[in-house]
Backbone as CSV, one residue per row, in Angstrom:
resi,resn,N_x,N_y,N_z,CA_x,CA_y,CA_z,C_x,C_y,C_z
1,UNK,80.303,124.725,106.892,81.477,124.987,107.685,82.446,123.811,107.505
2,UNK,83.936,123.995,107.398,84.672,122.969,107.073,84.828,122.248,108.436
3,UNK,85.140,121.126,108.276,85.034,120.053,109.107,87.129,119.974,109.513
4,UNK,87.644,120.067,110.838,88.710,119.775,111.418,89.108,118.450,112.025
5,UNK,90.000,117.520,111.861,91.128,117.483,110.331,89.958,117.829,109.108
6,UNK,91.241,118.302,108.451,90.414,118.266,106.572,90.899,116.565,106.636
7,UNK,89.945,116.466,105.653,90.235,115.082,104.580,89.615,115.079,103.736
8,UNK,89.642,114.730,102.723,88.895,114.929,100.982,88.363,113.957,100.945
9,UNK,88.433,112.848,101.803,87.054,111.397,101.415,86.703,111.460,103.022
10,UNK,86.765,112.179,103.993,86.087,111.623,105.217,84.717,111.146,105.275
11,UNK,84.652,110.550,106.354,83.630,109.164,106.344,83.140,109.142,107.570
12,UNK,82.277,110.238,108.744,81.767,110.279,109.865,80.591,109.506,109.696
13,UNK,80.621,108.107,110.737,79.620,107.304,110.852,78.709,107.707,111.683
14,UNK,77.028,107.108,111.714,76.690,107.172,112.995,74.906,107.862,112.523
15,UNK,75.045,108.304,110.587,74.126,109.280,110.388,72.953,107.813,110.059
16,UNK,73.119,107.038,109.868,72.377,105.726,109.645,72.507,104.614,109.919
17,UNK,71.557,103.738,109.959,71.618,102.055,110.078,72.114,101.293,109.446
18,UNK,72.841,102.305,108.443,74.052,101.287,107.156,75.141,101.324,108.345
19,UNK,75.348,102.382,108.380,77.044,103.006,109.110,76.926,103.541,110.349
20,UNK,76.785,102.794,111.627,76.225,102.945,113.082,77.381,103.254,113.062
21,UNK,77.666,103.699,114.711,78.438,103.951,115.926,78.159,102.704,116.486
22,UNK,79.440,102.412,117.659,78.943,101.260,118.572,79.761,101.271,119.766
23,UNK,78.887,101.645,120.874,79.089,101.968,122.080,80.250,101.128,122.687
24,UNK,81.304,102.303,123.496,82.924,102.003,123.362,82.729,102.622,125.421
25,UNK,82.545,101.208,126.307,81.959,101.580,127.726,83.275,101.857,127.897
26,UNK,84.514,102.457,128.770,85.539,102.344,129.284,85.675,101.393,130.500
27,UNK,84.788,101.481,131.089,84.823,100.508,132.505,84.426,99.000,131.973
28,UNK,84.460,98.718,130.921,84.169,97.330,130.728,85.594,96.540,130.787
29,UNK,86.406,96.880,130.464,87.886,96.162,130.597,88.775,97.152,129.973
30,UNK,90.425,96.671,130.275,91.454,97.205,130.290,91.615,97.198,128.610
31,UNK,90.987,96.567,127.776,91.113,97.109,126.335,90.003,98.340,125.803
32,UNK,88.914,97.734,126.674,88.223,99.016,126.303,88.333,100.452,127.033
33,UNK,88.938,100.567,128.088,89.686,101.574,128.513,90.961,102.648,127.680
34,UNK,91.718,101.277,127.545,92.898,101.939,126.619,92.162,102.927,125.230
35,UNK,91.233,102.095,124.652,91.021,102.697,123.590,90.118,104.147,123.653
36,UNK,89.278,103.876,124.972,88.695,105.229,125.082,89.609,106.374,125.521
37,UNK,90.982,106.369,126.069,91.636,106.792,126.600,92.394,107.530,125.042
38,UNK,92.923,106.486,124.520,93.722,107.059,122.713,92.387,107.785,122.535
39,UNK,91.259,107.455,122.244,90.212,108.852,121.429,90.337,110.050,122.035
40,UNK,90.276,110.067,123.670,90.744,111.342,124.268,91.726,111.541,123.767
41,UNK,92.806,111.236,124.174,94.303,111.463,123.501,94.453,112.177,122.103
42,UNK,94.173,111.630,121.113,93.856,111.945,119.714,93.566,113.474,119.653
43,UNK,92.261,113.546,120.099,91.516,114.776,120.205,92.278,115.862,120.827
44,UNK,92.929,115.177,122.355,93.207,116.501,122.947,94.643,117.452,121.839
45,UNK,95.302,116.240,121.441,96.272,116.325,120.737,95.967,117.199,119.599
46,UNK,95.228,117.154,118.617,94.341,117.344,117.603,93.726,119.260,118.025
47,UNK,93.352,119.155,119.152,92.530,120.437,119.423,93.925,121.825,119.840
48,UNK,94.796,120.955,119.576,95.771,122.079,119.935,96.261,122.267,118.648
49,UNK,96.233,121.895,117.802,96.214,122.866,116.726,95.590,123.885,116.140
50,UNK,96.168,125.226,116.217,95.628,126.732,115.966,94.618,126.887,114.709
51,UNK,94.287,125.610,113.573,93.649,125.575,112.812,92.362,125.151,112.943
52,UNK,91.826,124.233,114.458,90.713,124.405,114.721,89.980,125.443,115.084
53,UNK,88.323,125.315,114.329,87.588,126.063,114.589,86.911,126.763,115.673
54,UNK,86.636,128.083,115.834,86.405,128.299,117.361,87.128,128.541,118.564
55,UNK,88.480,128.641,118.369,89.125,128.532,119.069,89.166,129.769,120.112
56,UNK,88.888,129.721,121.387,88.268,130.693,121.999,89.210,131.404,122.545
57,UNK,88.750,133.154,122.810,89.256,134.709,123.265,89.478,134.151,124.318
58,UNK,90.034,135.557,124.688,90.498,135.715,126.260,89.191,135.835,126.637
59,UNK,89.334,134.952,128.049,88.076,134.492,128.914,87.056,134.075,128.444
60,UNK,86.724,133.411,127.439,85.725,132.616,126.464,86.088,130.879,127.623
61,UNK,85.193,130.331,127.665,84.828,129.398,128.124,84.334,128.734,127.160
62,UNK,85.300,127.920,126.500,85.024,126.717,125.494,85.937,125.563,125.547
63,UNK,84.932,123.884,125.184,85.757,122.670,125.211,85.954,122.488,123.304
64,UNK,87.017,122.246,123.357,86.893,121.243,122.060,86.394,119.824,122.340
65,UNK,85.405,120.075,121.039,84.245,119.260,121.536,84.728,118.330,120.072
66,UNK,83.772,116.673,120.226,84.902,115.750,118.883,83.486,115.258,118.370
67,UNK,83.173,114.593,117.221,82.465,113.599,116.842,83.299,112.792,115.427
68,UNK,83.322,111.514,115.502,82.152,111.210,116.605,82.835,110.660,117.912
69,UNK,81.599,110.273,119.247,82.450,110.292,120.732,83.401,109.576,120.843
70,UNK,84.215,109.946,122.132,85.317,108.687,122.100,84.773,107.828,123.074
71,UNK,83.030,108.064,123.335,82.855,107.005,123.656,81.859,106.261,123.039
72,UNK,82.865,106.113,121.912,82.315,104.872,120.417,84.076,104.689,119.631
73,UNK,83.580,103.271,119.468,84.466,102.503,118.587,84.946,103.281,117.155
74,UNK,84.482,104.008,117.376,84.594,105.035,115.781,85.156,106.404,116.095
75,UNK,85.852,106.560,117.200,86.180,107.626,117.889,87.130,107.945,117.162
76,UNK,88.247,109.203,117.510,89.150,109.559,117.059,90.468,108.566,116.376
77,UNK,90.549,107.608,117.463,91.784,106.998,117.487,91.200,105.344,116.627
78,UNK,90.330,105.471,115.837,89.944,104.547,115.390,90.703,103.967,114.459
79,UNK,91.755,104.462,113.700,92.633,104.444,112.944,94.217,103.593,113.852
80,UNK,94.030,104.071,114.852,95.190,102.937,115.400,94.629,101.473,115.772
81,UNK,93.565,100.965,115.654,92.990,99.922,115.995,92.781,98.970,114.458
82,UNK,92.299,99.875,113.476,91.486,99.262,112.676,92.129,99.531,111.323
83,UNK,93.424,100.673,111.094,94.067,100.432,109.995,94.152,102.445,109.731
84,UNK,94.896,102.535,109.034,95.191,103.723,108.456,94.024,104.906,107.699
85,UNK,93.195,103.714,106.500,92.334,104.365,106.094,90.967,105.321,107.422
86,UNK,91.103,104.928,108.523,90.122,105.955,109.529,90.929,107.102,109.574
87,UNK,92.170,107.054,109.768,92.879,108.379,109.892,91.748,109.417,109.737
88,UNK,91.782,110.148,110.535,91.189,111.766,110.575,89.589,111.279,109.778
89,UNK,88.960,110.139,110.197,87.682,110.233,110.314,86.814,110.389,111.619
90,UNK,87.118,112.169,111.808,86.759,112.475,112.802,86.337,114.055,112.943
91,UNK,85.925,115.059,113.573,86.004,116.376,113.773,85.971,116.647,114.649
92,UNK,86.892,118.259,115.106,86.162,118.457,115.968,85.993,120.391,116.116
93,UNK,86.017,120.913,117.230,85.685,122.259,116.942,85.675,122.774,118.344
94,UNK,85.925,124.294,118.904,85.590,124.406,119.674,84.351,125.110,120.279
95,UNK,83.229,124.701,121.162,82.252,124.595,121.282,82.296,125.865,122.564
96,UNK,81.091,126.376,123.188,80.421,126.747,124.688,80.900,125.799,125.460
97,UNK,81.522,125.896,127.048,81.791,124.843,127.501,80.327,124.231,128.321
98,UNK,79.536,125.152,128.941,78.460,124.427,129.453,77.723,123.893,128.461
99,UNK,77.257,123.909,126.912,76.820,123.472,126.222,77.347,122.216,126.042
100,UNK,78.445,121.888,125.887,79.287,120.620,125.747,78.834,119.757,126.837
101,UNK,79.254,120.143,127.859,79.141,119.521,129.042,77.701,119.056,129.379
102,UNK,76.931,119.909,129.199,75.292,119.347,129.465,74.847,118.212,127.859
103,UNK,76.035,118.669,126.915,75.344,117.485,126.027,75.855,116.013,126.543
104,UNK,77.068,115.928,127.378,77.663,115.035,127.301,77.112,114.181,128.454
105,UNK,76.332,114.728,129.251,75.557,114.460,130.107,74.430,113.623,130.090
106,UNK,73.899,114.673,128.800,72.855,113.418,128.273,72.902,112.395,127.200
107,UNK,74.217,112.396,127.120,74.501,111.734,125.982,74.581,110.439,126.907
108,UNK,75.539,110.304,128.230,75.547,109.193,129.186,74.305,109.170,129.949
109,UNK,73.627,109.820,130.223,71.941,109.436,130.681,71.128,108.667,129.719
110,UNK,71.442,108.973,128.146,70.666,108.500,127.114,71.218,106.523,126.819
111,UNK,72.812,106.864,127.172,72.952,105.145,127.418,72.293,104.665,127.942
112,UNK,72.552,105.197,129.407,71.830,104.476,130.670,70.568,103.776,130.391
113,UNK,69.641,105.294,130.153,68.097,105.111,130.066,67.726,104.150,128.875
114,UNK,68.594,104.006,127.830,67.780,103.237,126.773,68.935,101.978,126.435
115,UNK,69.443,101.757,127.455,70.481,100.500,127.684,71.194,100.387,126.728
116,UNK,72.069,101.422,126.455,72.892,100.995,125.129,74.370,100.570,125.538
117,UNK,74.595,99.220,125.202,75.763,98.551,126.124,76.859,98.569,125.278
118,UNK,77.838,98.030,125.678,79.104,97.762,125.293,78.570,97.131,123.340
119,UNK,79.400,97.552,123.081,79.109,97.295,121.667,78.244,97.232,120.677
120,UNK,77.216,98.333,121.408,75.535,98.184,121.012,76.057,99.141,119.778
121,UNK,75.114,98.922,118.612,74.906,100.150,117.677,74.298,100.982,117.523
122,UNK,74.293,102.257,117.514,73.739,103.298,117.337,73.452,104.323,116.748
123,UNK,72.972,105.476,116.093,72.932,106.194,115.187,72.737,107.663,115.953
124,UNK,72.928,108.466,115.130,72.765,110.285,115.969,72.486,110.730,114.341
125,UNK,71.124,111.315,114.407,70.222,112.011,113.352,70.353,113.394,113.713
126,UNK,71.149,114.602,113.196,71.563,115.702,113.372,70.333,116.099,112.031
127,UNK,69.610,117.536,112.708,68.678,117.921,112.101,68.797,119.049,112.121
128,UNK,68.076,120.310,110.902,68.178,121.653,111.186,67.909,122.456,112.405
């Protein structure tokens, strides 16, 4: 399935211990706020274009859902921080909304529980 933005060299981190993710807290300070705030931004911006996938019927209950999160340094808006080349190293799609929502759930329980802090690195192993 094609991946939303296209890009012909995209580069989604996060599948290994070469190329982590690294946990982006918002409540840690007013820079790390701002920036989790642009990845929302990005996205919401991003999901309103009629070329994303999924884009749900009348009375369909779906989020556009992003990876990788914007709550990681590698989020959408990673490209206004860190230089041009991130541009649109990102996807996203629109998803089930309770599916979204219960992942995102445990996605912040899974910080919690296995202490992954402000700038910790991390990886997400997507399997068949």
């Amino acid at each position: 399935m094609p991946s939303y933005p296209t890009k012909s060299d995209k580069k989604l981190p996060g599948g290994s211990a070469l190329d982590p993710m690294h946990r982006l807290v918002p409540g840690f300070g007013p820079s790390e706020q701002a920036r989790y705030d642009a990845n929302r931004s990005v996205v919401s911006s991003t999901c309103n274009n009629p070329a994303v996938p999924g884009r749900p019927t009348a009375g369909e209950r779906r989020d556009c859902d992003e990876f990788p999160f914007a709550s990681s340094y590698q989020g959408a808006a990673r490209y206004q921080y860190e230089g041009d080349p991130y541009r649109d190293d990102f996807s996203v799609r629109y998803i089930d909304s309770d599916e979204n929502q219960e992942a995102g759930r445990r996605l912040g329980a899974w910080y919690d529980n296995d202490r992954i802090l402000s700038h910790d690195p991390f990886i997400v192993v997507i399997g068949d």
